[in-house]
Amino acid sequence: MQKIIYTNNLSDAIRKLVIEFEPSSVHIITDENVKRHVLPGLGLDYNVISVNSGDSNKNIDSLSKIWSGLTEQGATRKSLAINIGGGVVTDMGGFAAATFKRGIRFINAPTTLLSAVDASVGGKTGINFNGLKNEIGVFASANAVIISTIFFSSLPQQEILSGYAEMLKHGLLSSSEEYTELLSFDITKADFESLLPLLEKSVKVKERIVDEDPYEKGLRRALNLGHTAGHAFEGLALQKGLPIPHGYAVAYGILVEMILSHTLRSFPSQELYRYAAYLKAQGYGFPDISCSDYDTLLGFMRHDKKNDTLSEINFTLLSAPGKPLIDQSASDSEIIAALDIFRDLLH
Amino acid sequence: MQKIIYTNNLSDAIRKLVIEFEPSSVHIITDENVKRHVLPGLGLDYNVISVNSGDSNKNIDSLSKIWSGLTEQGATRKSLAINIGGGVVTDMGGFAAATFKRGIRFINAPTTLLSAVDASVGGKTGINFNGLKNEIGVFASANAVIISTIFFSSLPQQEILSGYAEMLKHGLLSSSEEYTELLSFDITKADFESLLPLLEKSVKVKERIVDEDPYEKGLRRALNLGHTAGHAFEGLALQKGLPIPHGYAVAYGILVEMILSHTLRSFPSQELYRYAAYLKAQGYGFPDISCSDYDTLLGFMRHDKKNDTLSEINFTLLSAPGKPLIDQSASDSEIIAALDIFRDLLH
């Protein structure tokens, strides 16, 4: 079980963990934005390794830069890495730590809602490779995760929407009540005090699932809800040179998979309208796709890690809110039909 | 516990494992030499990914090539990698498999004595980085290891000597009798039928130690005997552009650490002479070092993964054959004195 600390005194929590872990050295792994805007305010006196910001830099070059930084700063097997940043930093920093000298300890301190609710918890680490999302990585749990909302107020609205999509996903997996509570929250006017209890609930949904199935042999695949289609939207956008936030892609992916759930597993149609209306009201926009992109989208879905073979595309579907069904598949024509409906619903 | 199969019918053993594992696809990972000289004789009809041969290619470029190959050949999470080759192939192929889509299954089929007795068993995978040996990697056990002696008769003498050094190490860790039996074996006239029982005994020494301590928290460090000094010889030789076989470096490293054991832990002096005489008689030669290399050698030892801090250099020493002592340290001047004696004994 991962140690998850909820606090708004991040520096203090980090200092306490450093005392507890007695590392031979401490290395903050972060990105240029966080280094410039967040680190100075934390007043921590440790080594810093910084990579360029953004998902397009979650690659082997940045990974090599982190490994080199650890070597140059004299890290040993008893050292401690502290990943401070969004999902790119926690995923890549976690992978760098898990593979440096065959694994050193690391702490995640997410600075975005998305990484707090998703990336920083549950042990998935990795990088993109050859244009495929998280193609390379390992399962390695952070020795501790420190969740704090202090950074959220300075995040652009887009980042908040992005993270909230994963909270909607957790709500959908958990129960109709939790999901409905989330849909009644107006994040365009977010007050981070009132978001905190929702966030804790949301992280606990993920914790519960990951503890039962850490290596994704079964139940954990439920967390992939929205991600088969979502990763395809994300990959396509990247290919077009117009990247979209991960959470937006997931928000869209959830809708596509809700439509498939309706067609194939009797998911109630009114939920499609309720969800699409929420996305529109909150300003998630819609992805720039046309029929000519369908082949590319299907290609990305087919290469998704979640598929056991290349002949079937694996989805998590729902028979109702709170009732996920893992290891579902859909044919190309069913997916294409869902993409058509998706475009109608959002445009 | 790893499944270790001893057989001289490699193709048959591989085919049986493929039937047992039911992978979605099979990918042989190998090097150019093995691809040209060994694969055709095996008659296996699987995907092949081949990298350039040699330790200097155990790097991030070759690793990327393997990852790309797996992607291009359509590998999924249910695929199986089969590493056929020496330690470079089993270490790097194992790391590639352990990190591809956060880990796919893999089998090691070592083709050299060195990889049979050492690299293929025990779950250490990785690559060299920034000139440092195995700086990046993970612990990941092969799902099966197939040990066979069929390839050894075509190996150059140098490869046999290199592998035998690790057998000497296992003998030294195990008992005075096992060690003495190894010293009475003339590998320059090696008959691979009679080597086989010694090899099985040797692999079992490693298995026993690894099963007790898979993540090298304690006892397993005994297997580092000869490797702190050995890696330094290897690193220095690589830096000079005159690489030496890993096993030669270990053979030399064992002697340096025997000398330290004598100076610091009363290891009997006659064992130093007996061991040095064996190395000379079998043709291990001696490393090209002078006093002016000592600083570089100490630098390599200081950066070894086995050190918890940079201020101390960690060794496995011996109070006698069969009696290892882990987590020992020595000062720079003690190491320098040992290097002087080492040169006297071997030259």
XYZ file of C-alpha atoms in Angstrom:
694
model
C 0.000 0.000 0.000
C 1.391 3.384 -0.987
C 1.735 6.048 1.655
C -0.487 8.929 0.600
C -0.243 12.170 2.517
C -2.827 14.949 2.134
C -1.364 18.257 3.228
C -0.994 21.815 2.121
C 2.418 22.134 3.724
C 4.446 20.406 1.036
C 7.931 21.531 2.110
C 7.334 20.319 5.608
C 6.037 16.942 4.429
C 9.063 16.486 2.165
C 11.524 17.379 4.926
C 9.877 14.880 7.291
C 10.066 12.090 4.696
C 13.730 12.853 4.023
C 14.449 12.521 7.739
C 12.494 9.252 7.848
C 14.112 7.720 4.730
C 17.727 8.707 5.564
C 18.815 8.837 1.891
C 22.475 9.217 0.907
C 21.411 12.145 -1.281
C 18.196 13.827 -2.460
C 17.399 14.731 -6.080
C 14.388 16.797 -7.099
C 13.211 15.829 -10.590
C 11.056 18.478 -12.186
C 10.392 20.482 -15.342
C 11.418 23.993 -16.361
C 8.045 25.546 -15.492
C 7.894 24.068 -12.028
C 11.557 24.873 -11.461
C 10.944 28.509 -12.279
C 7.549 29.050 -10.645
C 7.183 26.531 -7.847
C 10.575 25.466 -6.479
C 11.695 28.903 -5.267
C 8.641 29.094 -3.015
C 9.331 25.705 -1.440
C 12.696 26.664 0.006
C 14.155 23.164 -0.327
C 17.914 22.788 -0.537
C 18.417 19.628 -2.622
C 19.938 18.730 -6.005
C 17.639 19.622 -8.914
C 17.301 17.891 -12.292
C 15.029 19.694 -14.704
C 13.662 18.625 -18.096
C 11.696 20.538 -20.702
C 7.971 20.761 -19.977
C 5.193 18.994 -21.842
C 4.173 15.544 -23.004
C 6.247 15.836 -26.184
C 9.304 15.809 -23.917
C 8.270 12.648 -22.098
C 10.782 10.804 -24.218
C 14.037 8.944 -24.169
C 16.111 12.126 -24.443
C 14.609 13.622 -21.300
C 14.909 10.252 -19.582
C 18.614 10.125 -20.463
C 18.997 13.630 -19.115
C 17.532 12.553 -15.769
C 19.745 9.457 -15.605
C 22.812 11.596 -16.404
C 21.809 14.112 -13.764
C 21.554 11.396 -11.130
C 24.991 10.059 -12.103
C 26.594 13.489 -12.125
C 25.057 14.433 -8.786
C 26.518 11.274 -7.285
C 23.282 9.372 -6.627
C 23.713 5.901 -5.104
C 21.306 3.024 -4.484
C 20.360 4.697 -1.193
C 19.470 8.027 -2.766
C 15.971 9.480 -2.937
C 14.322 11.108 -5.949
C 11.465 13.560 -5.437
C 9.300 14.115 -8.503
C 7.648 17.516 -8.294
C 5.409 18.308 -11.252
C 2.598 17.084 -13.424
C 2.051 13.610 -14.851
C 4.943 13.905 -17.276
C 7.338 14.496 -14.391
C 5.893 11.851 -12.066
C 5.675 9.187 -14.833
C 9.127 9.850 -16.250
C 10.836 10.644 -12.952
C 9.353 7.476 -11.484
C 10.657 5.428 -14.410
C 14.090 7.062 -14.169
C 14.255 6.287 -10.436
C 12.943 2.733 -10.857
C 15.678 1.951 -13.407
C 18.624 3.929 -12.014
C 21.068 1.355 -10.567
C 18.122 -1.061 -10.802
C 15.903 1.118 -8.668
C 16.125 3.876 -6.080
C 13.355 5.207 -3.827
C 11.134 8.048 -5.011
C 8.386 10.363 -3.804
C 5.731 11.962 -5.999
C 4.553 15.481 -5.273
C 1.985 16.239 -7.994
C 1.461 19.910 -8.826
C -1.530 19.457 -11.145
C -4.988 18.116 -10.460
C -4.471 15.506 -13.187
C -1.334 14.041 -11.658
C -2.770 14.252 -8.134
C -5.843 12.258 -9.069
C -4.192 9.879 -11.491
C -0.534 9.687 -12.505
C 1.110 10.059 -9.104
C -0.748 7.137 -7.493
C -0.681 3.477 -8.487
C 2.817 2.692 -9.722
C 2.580 3.176 -13.464
C 5.751 4.828 -14.721
C 7.105 5.330 -18.215
C 7.747 7.367 -21.311
C 6.296 7.680 -24.806
C 8.210 5.886 -27.542
C 7.957 6.017 -31.319
C 4.870 8.177 -30.986
C 3.114 5.625 -28.763
C 1.941 6.742 -25.333
C 3.642 5.129 -22.336
C 5.003 2.388 -24.597
C 8.032 1.895 -22.324
C 7.871 1.711 -18.543
C 7.607 -0.394 -15.420
C 5.240 -0.823 -12.505
C 6.960 0.867 -9.570
C 5.117 2.485 -6.687
C 6.331 5.730 -5.237
C 7.456 5.238 -1.643
C 5.181 8.150 -0.789
C 2.787 10.507 -2.553
C 2.093 13.978 -1.179
C -1.199 15.413 -2.383
C -1.775 19.079 -1.935
C -4.085 21.609 -3.582
C -1.890 24.685 -3.073
C -0.765 24.803 -6.695
C -4.163 24.415 -8.304
C -5.274 28.024 -7.987
C -2.455 29.121 -10.280
C -3.209 26.437 -12.887
C -4.836 27.450 -16.159
C -8.491 26.417 -16.437
C -7.444 23.873 -19.062
C -5.354 21.977 -16.504
C -8.213 21.847 -14.038
C -10.600 20.523 -16.686
C -7.992 17.966 -17.666
C -7.670 16.601 -14.147
C -11.373 16.704 -13.522
C -11.943 14.283 -16.407
C -10.122 11.581 -14.421
C -12.271 12.407 -11.410
C -15.377 11.945 -13.569
C -13.940 8.577 -14.605
C -13.414 7.519 -10.982
C -16.951 8.640 -10.194
C -18.354 6.598 -13.083
C -16.463 3.533 -11.868
C -17.462 4.009 -8.239
C -21.184 4.731 -8.003
C -24.054 6.654 -9.532
C -24.107 8.918 -6.442
C -20.419 9.828 -6.598
C -20.714 10.459 -10.331
C -23.798 12.628 -9.913
C -22.105 14.646 -7.165
C -19.248 15.383 -9.592
C -21.636 16.459 -12.363
C -23.240 18.949 -10.011
C -19.891 20.619 -9.312
C -19.128 23.632 -11.481
C -15.383 23.522 -12.022
C -15.387 26.691 -14.106
C -15.993 28.424 -10.780
C -13.864 26.008 -8.818
C -13.167 26.736 -5.222
C -10.264 24.543 -4.235
C -11.386 24.236 -0.645
C -14.554 22.470 -1.730
C -12.703 20.439 -4.360
C -10.447 18.856 -1.741
C -12.980 16.405 -0.247
C -14.027 15.346 -3.772
C -10.352 14.841 -4.665
C -9.699 12.650 -1.631
C -12.717 10.507 -2.455
C -11.499 10.232 -6.011
C -7.935 9.174 -5.123
C -9.401 6.570 -2.788
C -11.383 5.015 -5.671
C -8.103 4.531 -7.511
C -6.247 3.298 -4.414
C -8.932 0.693 -3.746
C -8.745 -0.655 -7.287
C -4.919 -0.614 -7.485
C -4.515 -2.351 -4.133
C -6.700 -5.186 -5.344
C -4.877 -5.562 -8.647
C -1.523 -3.746 -8.768
C -0.269 -5.313 -12.032
C -3.462 -4.875 -14.001
C -4.339 -8.538 -14.419
C -8.048 -7.835 -14.154
C -10.011 -5.301 -12.111
C -7.471 -2.506 -12.580
C -8.298 -2.443 -16.267
C -11.507 -0.697 -15.234
C -9.314 2.396 -14.771
C -8.750 2.339 -18.527
C -12.277 3.612 -19.020
C -12.061 6.364 -21.623
C -8.417 5.645 -22.328
C -8.531 3.366 -25.385
C -10.345 6.027 -27.401
C -8.712 8.793 -25.349
C -5.140 7.729 -26.160
C -6.135 7.599 -29.832
C -7.408 11.203 -29.727
C -4.218 12.191 -27.927
C -1.988 10.363 -30.425
C -3.797 11.825 -33.419
C -3.575 15.354 -32.023
C 0.149 14.907 -31.390
C 0.633 13.591 -34.914
C -1.120 16.654 -36.297
C 1.185 18.868 -34.264
C -1.749 20.185 -32.228
C -1.451 18.337 -28.919
C -4.452 18.302 -26.570
C -4.334 17.868 -22.786
C -4.476 14.227 -21.651
C -7.611 14.842 -19.604
C -9.471 16.380 -22.537
C -8.622 13.269 -24.556
C -9.928 11.118 -21.701
C -13.081 13.211 -21.406
C -13.732 12.619 -25.122
C -12.711 8.966 -24.824
C -15.191 8.401 -22.015
C -17.958 9.703 -24.265
C -16.957 7.398 -27.140
C -16.868 4.450 -24.754
C -20.194 5.444 -23.184
C -21.673 5.347 -26.699
C -20.201 1.873 -27.268
C -21.552 0.906 -23.830
C -24.975 2.060 -24.924
C -24.837 0.221 -28.262
C -23.319 -2.986 -26.913
C -24.155 -3.149 -23.187
C -27.413 -1.182 -22.687
C -25.812 1.768 -20.927
C -28.734 4.248 -20.539
C -28.941 6.761 -23.398
C -29.934 9.676 -21.139
C -26.485 9.385 -19.497
C -24.866 10.135 -22.865
C -26.768 13.407 -23.120
C -26.168 14.342 -19.491
C -22.409 13.730 -19.849
C -22.081 15.479 -23.241
C -24.009 18.460 -21.861
C -21.645 18.675 -18.891
C -18.567 18.633 -21.144
C -20.041 21.408 -23.284
C -21.105 23.526 -20.297
C -17.660 23.276 -18.691
C -15.836 24.146 -21.902
C -14.046 20.934 -22.857
C -14.585 21.822 -26.544
C -14.277 19.032 -29.087
C -11.428 17.315 -30.908
C -10.551 18.361 -34.442
C -11.455 15.133 -36.263
C -13.214 14.193 -39.467
C -14.080 10.872 -41.136
C -10.675 10.905 -42.802
C -9.066 10.495 -39.351
C -10.969 7.321 -38.451
C -8.354 4.942 -39.856
C -5.605 6.669 -37.922
C -7.702 6.599 -34.740
C -8.396 2.871 -35.189
C -4.666 2.319 -35.751
C -3.825 4.014 -32.453
C -6.505 1.975 -30.633
C -5.109 -1.211 -32.131
C -1.587 -0.420 -30.860
C -2.801 0.358 -27.385
C -1.029 -1.596 -24.637
C -4.398 -2.780 -23.395
C -4.831 -5.126 -26.345
C -3.623 -8.679 -25.940
C -3.578 -9.213 -29.683
C -3.664 -6.828 -32.606
C -6.871 -8.292 -33.978
C -9.133 -7.002 -31.201
C -9.440 -3.600 -29.592
C -9.956 -3.802 -25.845
C -12.250 -1.405 -23.965
C -13.619 -0.932 -20.502
C -17.363 -0.366 -20.921
C -20.188 0.285 -18.467
C -23.627 -1.228 -18.071
C -24.501 1.762 -15.840
C -22.644 4.345 -13.725
C -20.799 2.359 -11.012
C -20.951 -0.862 -13.062
C -17.780 -1.260 -15.173
C -17.183 -4.206 -17.509
C -13.536 -4.953 -18.306
C -12.082 -6.706 -21.366
C -14.818 -5.731 -23.778
C -14.163 -5.524 -27.470
C -15.821 -3.753 -30.368
C -15.520 -4.168 -34.119
C -14.130 -1.476 -36.401
C -17.603 -0.677 -37.740
C -19.050 -0.370 -34.220
C -16.235 2.009 -33.290
C -16.735 4.054 -36.450
C -20.454 4.333 -35.744
C -19.649 5.479 -32.192
C -17.247 8.123 -33.531
C -20.027 9.457 -35.783
C -22.424 9.742 -32.839
C -19.630 11.253 -30.735
C -19.171 14.048 -33.265
C -22.918 14.690 -33.372
C -23.175 14.873 -29.591
C -20.291 17.288 -29.055
C -20.526 19.556 -32.086
C 12.092 -19.453 -8.217
C 13.214 -19.355 -11.835
C 12.604 -22.358 -14.020
C 16.036 -23.581 -15.138
C 16.187 -26.267 -17.787
C 19.410 -28.164 -18.545
C 19.249 -29.664 -22.017
C 21.236 -29.937 -25.186
C 18.118 -29.852 -27.329
C 17.545 -26.110 -27.264
C 15.057 -25.852 -30.146
C 12.866 -28.502 -28.617
C 12.938 -26.834 -25.193
C 12.007 -23.474 -26.732
C 9.124 -24.949 -28.700
C 7.748 -26.648 -25.584
C 7.888 -23.411 -23.603
C 6.135 -21.510 -26.398
C 3.318 -24.077 -26.315
C 3.141 -23.790 -22.524
C 3.179 -19.950 -22.423
C 0.665 -19.408 -25.297
C 2.114 -16.009 -26.257
C 0.372 -13.709 -28.761
C 3.684 -13.533 -30.643
C 7.308 -14.644 -30.193
C 10.363 -12.409 -30.675
C 13.926 -13.713 -30.650
C 16.331 -11.040 -29.398
C 19.915 -11.734 -30.372
C 23.103 -10.231 -31.812
C 24.570 -10.282 -35.303
C 27.035 -13.085 -34.537
C 24.460 -15.397 -33.053
C 22.014 -14.518 -35.803
C 24.530 -15.541 -38.455
C 26.116 -18.575 -36.805
C 23.605 -20.042 -34.374
C 20.044 -19.218 -35.396
C 20.089 -21.012 -38.770
C 20.951 -24.276 -37.010
C 18.046 -23.946 -34.566
C 15.332 -23.984 -37.221
C 12.996 -21.716 -35.262
C 10.389 -19.734 -37.151
C 9.862 -16.623 -35.019
C 10.382 -12.870 -35.400
C 14.031 -11.868 -34.946
C 15.460 -8.628 -33.558
C 19.210 -8.372 -33.835
C 21.651 -5.836 -32.369
C 25.357 -5.314 -32.935
C 27.562 -7.638 -30.908
C 29.752 -6.712 -27.976
C 29.586 -4.909 -24.637
C 30.166 -1.522 -26.286
C 26.751 -1.976 -27.912
C 24.990 -2.713 -24.627
C 23.704 0.840 -24.737
C 20.640 2.963 -25.126
C 20.799 2.878 -28.938
C 20.636 -0.911 -29.076
C 17.941 -0.883 -26.413
C 15.887 1.533 -28.536
C 16.396 -0.733 -31.516
C 14.954 -3.680 -29.578
C 11.983 -1.635 -28.358
C 11.323 -0.449 -31.928
C 11.576 -3.996 -33.218
C 8.998 -5.198 -30.700
C 6.642 -2.367 -31.688
C 7.100 -2.950 -35.424
C 6.609 -6.704 -35.076
C 3.336 -6.067 -33.265
C 4.292 -7.314 -29.813
C 1.561 -7.023 -27.157
C 1.566 -7.493 -23.393
C 1.016 -11.216 -23.972
C 4.043 -11.618 -26.257
C 7.157 -13.595 -25.398
C 10.766 -12.504 -25.936
C 13.501 -15.131 -26.219
C 17.005 -13.820 -25.587
C 19.526 -16.031 -27.368
C 23.120 -14.950 -26.889
C 25.755 -13.965 -24.379
C 25.405 -11.727 -21.330
C 24.990 -8.574 -23.408
C 21.936 -10.083 -25.106
C 20.382 -11.588 -21.974
C 20.968 -8.428 -19.868
C 19.743 -6.008 -22.514
C 16.998 -8.222 -23.959
C 15.753 -8.857 -20.424
C 15.660 -5.128 -19.716
C 13.910 -4.407 -23.024
C 11.272 -7.062 -22.256
C 10.825 -5.943 -18.642
C 10.117 -2.369 -19.748
C 8.169 -2.936 -23.003
C 4.535 -2.039 -22.274
C 5.591 -2.242 -18.588
C 6.823 -5.797 -18.934
C 6.384 -8.838 -21.147
C 7.547 -12.396 -20.465
C 11.011 -13.506 -21.537
C 13.206 -16.595 -21.737
C 17.010 -16.614 -21.605
C 18.952 -19.080 -23.732
C 22.622 -18.307 -23.012
C 25.114 -19.260 -25.729
C 28.270 -18.538 -23.751
C 29.631 -20.103 -20.605
C 29.694 -16.677 -18.959
C 26.036 -15.964 -19.540
C 25.044 -19.538 -18.634
C 26.784 -19.376 -15.279
C 26.024 -15.776 -14.473
C 24.037 -13.262 -16.518
C 21.100 -15.431 -17.557
C 20.121 -16.439 -14.023
C 19.034 -14.220 -11.150
C 17.036 -11.373 -12.628
C 19.583 -8.615 -13.112
C 18.897 -6.821 -16.376
C 20.246 -3.588 -17.792
C 22.529 -1.564 -20.002
C 25.683 0.495 -19.639
C 25.195 4.255 -19.461
C 27.612 7.169 -19.626
C 30.491 4.685 -19.565
C 29.239 3.064 -16.354
C 28.529 -0.681 -16.371
C 24.900 -1.705 -15.850
C 24.080 1.759 -14.564
C 20.484 1.478 -15.806
C 18.307 -1.591 -15.333
C 15.718 -3.426 -13.272
C 15.432 -6.679 -11.368
C 13.310 -8.948 -13.570
C 13.610 -12.719 -13.611
C 13.383 -14.594 -16.885
C 10.295 -16.815 -16.918
C 12.634 -19.641 -17.890
C 16.347 -20.168 -18.509
C 17.563 -22.911 -20.833
C 21.138 -23.940 -20.133
C 22.903 -25.953 -22.760
C 26.573 -26.609 -23.532
C 26.176 -27.225 -27.275
C 27.569 -23.836 -28.255
C 30.654 -23.893 -26.049
C 32.847 -26.022 -28.298
C 32.736 -23.328 -30.973
C 33.550 -20.524 -28.531
C 37.021 -18.967 -28.592
C 39.195 -19.978 -25.639
C 38.896 -16.413 -24.346
C 35.136 -16.837 -23.880
C 35.577 -20.044 -21.949
C 38.151 -18.466 -19.651
C 35.831 -15.527 -19.160
C 32.943 -17.738 -18.051
C 35.146 -19.916 -15.914
C 36.123 -16.897 -13.797
C 32.526 -16.668 -12.562
C 32.590 -20.381 -11.784
C 35.747 -19.831 -9.726
C 33.891 -17.075 -7.900
C 30.941 -19.354 -7.129
C 33.384 -22.012 -5.924
C 35.115 -19.519 -3.627
C 31.754 -18.480 -2.181
C 30.530 -22.045 -1.764
C 33.242 -24.171 -0.141
C 36.932 -24.949 -0.106
C 36.196 -28.334 -1.744
C 34.182 -26.921 -4.645
C 36.825 -24.260 -5.201
C 39.669 -26.795 -5.130
C 37.807 -29.028 -7.583
C 37.610 -26.082 -9.998
C 41.321 -25.307 -9.638
C 42.155 -28.882 -10.565
C 40.219 -28.606 -13.833
C 42.332 -27.661 -16.851
C 40.047 -25.508 -18.984
C 42.676 -25.021 -21.668
C 41.944 -28.656 -22.537
C 38.257 -28.381 -21.698
C 36.012 -31.281 -22.474
C 32.488 -29.939 -22.337
C 30.996 -33.222 -21.200
C 32.996 -33.079 -17.994
C 32.362 -29.353 -17.600
C 28.592 -29.859 -17.489
C 28.339 -31.260 -13.934
C 30.627 -28.480 -12.669
C 28.430 -25.926 -14.463
C 25.242 -27.257 -12.901
C 26.825 -27.105 -9.443
C 27.947 -23.572 -10.145
C 24.541 -22.336 -11.328
C 23.004 -23.872 -8.216
C 25.330 -21.825 -5.978
C 23.968 -18.702 -7.614
C 20.346 -19.908 -7.501
C 20.636 -20.652 -3.781
C 21.963 -17.175 -3.018
C 19.493 -15.348 -5.296
C 16.486 -17.219 -3.919
C 17.407 -16.117 -0.425
C 17.933 -12.491 -1.394
C 16.545 -11.587 -4.825
C 16.878 -7.795 -4.479
C 20.397 -7.780 -3.088
C 19.598 -6.448 0.341
C 22.278 -8.581 1.979
C 23.562 -12.075 1.184
C 23.356 -11.621 -2.576
C 26.095 -9.014 -2.363
C 28.461 -11.948 -1.840
C 28.091 -12.519 -5.606
C 29.855 -9.211 -6.105
C 33.126 -10.865 -5.110
C 35.717 -9.729 -7.626
C 33.339 -7.249 -9.200
C 34.178 -3.959 -7.472
C 37.769 -4.130 -8.685
C 36.709 -6.121 -11.758
C 34.294 -3.483 -13.042
C 37.028 -0.892 -12.565
C 39.446 -2.916 -14.742
C 36.687 -3.326 -17.293
C 35.802 0.372 -17.274
C 39.433 1.438 -17.570
C 40.059 -0.931 -20.477
C 36.964 0.386 -22.253
C 38.088 3.977 -21.672
C 41.467 3.141 -23.215
C 39.692 1.669 -26.227
C 41.100 -1.799 -25.450
C 38.132 -3.644 -23.942
C 38.776 -6.863 -22.016
C 36.285 -9.715 -21.511
C 34.099 -9.315 -18.419
C 35.326 -12.604 -16.972
C 38.976 -11.618 -17.282
C 38.184 -8.436 -15.400
C 36.429 -10.505 -12.721
C 39.350 -12.946 -12.551
C 41.687 -10.001 -11.907
C 39.185 -8.383 -9.545
C 38.993 -11.557 -7.459
C 42.753 -11.452 -7.028
C 42.714 -7.798 -5.924
C 39.938 -8.562 -3.450
C 41.738 -11.693 -2.206
C 44.736 -9.463 -1.478
C 42.522 -7.027 0.436
C 40.999 -10.033 2.221
C 44.476 -11.116 3.215
C 45.503 -7.654 4.424
C 42.258 -6.852 6.208
C 40.577 -10.175 7.054
C 43.368 -12.783 7.410
C 42.578 -14.624 4.183
C 45.462 -17.173 3.912
C 48.386 -15.905 1.813
C 49.041 -19.296 0.170
C 45.615 -18.978 -1.506
C 46.796 -15.818 -3.257
C 49.720 -17.695 -4.800
C 47.622 -20.737 -5.700
C 44.998 -18.554 -7.417
C 47.516 -16.321 -9.237
C 49.370 -19.439 -10.442
C 46.127 -20.870 -11.821
C 45.325 -17.665 -13.720
C 48.827 -17.640 -15.223
C 48.753 -21.315 -16.151
C 45.365 -21.017 -17.859
C 46.395 -17.946 -19.826
C 44.300 -15.136 -18.324
C 47.226 -12.744 -18.959
C 47.245 -9.489 -17.015
C 45.612 -6.076 -17.406
C 47.519 -3.215 -18.967
C 47.760 -0.921 -15.927
C 50.388 1.254 -14.326
C 50.480 3.499 -11.247
C 49.168 6.347 -13.357
C 45.891 4.428 -13.759
C 45.242 4.059 -10.037
C 43.224 7.272 -9.712
C 40.993 6.266 -12.600
C 40.512 2.784 -11.129
C 39.583 4.249 -7.740
C 37.147 6.575 -9.504
C 35.408 3.636 -11.150
C 35.248 1.754 -7.838
C 33.749 4.786 -6.159
C 30.984 5.021 -8.789
C 30.118 1.352 -8.511
C 26.434 0.654 -7.810
C 27.482 -1.392 -4.798
C 28.431 1.721 -2.833
C 25.796 3.289 -0.649
C 27.702 6.536 -0.468
C 30.537 7.955 -2.509
C 32.840 8.223 0.478
C 33.343 4.469 0.931
C 34.134 1.717 -1.562
C 32.206 -1.467 -0.855
C 33.743 -4.928 -1.354
C 32.852 -8.526 -0.732
C 35.885 -10.054 0.972
C 36.678 -13.563 2.244
C 38.089 -14.822 5.504
C 38.734 -18.163 3.728
C 37.390 -20.031 0.674
C 33.675 -20.651 1.370
C 33.529 -17.834 3.931
C 32.430 -14.568 2.286
C 32.056 -11.285 4.171
C 29.718 -8.731 2.611
C 29.718 -4.925 2.992
C 33.421 -4.558 3.650
C 35.234 -1.362 2.886
C 38.835 -0.418 2.255
C 40.638 2.903 2.180
C 42.240 4.342 -0.934
C 45.719 3.585 0.366
C 44.802 -0.040 1.174
C 43.409 -0.438 -2.345
C 46.498 1.124 -3.899
C 48.753 -1.219 -1.899
C 46.624 -4.178 -3.103
C 46.969 -3.029 -6.723
C 50.778 -2.947 -6.304
C 50.805 -6.512 -4.966
C 48.370 -7.570 -7.693
C 50.762 -6.378 -10.386
C 53.648 -8.184 -8.721
C 51.707 -11.439 -8.491
C 50.495 -11.515 -12.092
C 53.434 -10.019 -13.995
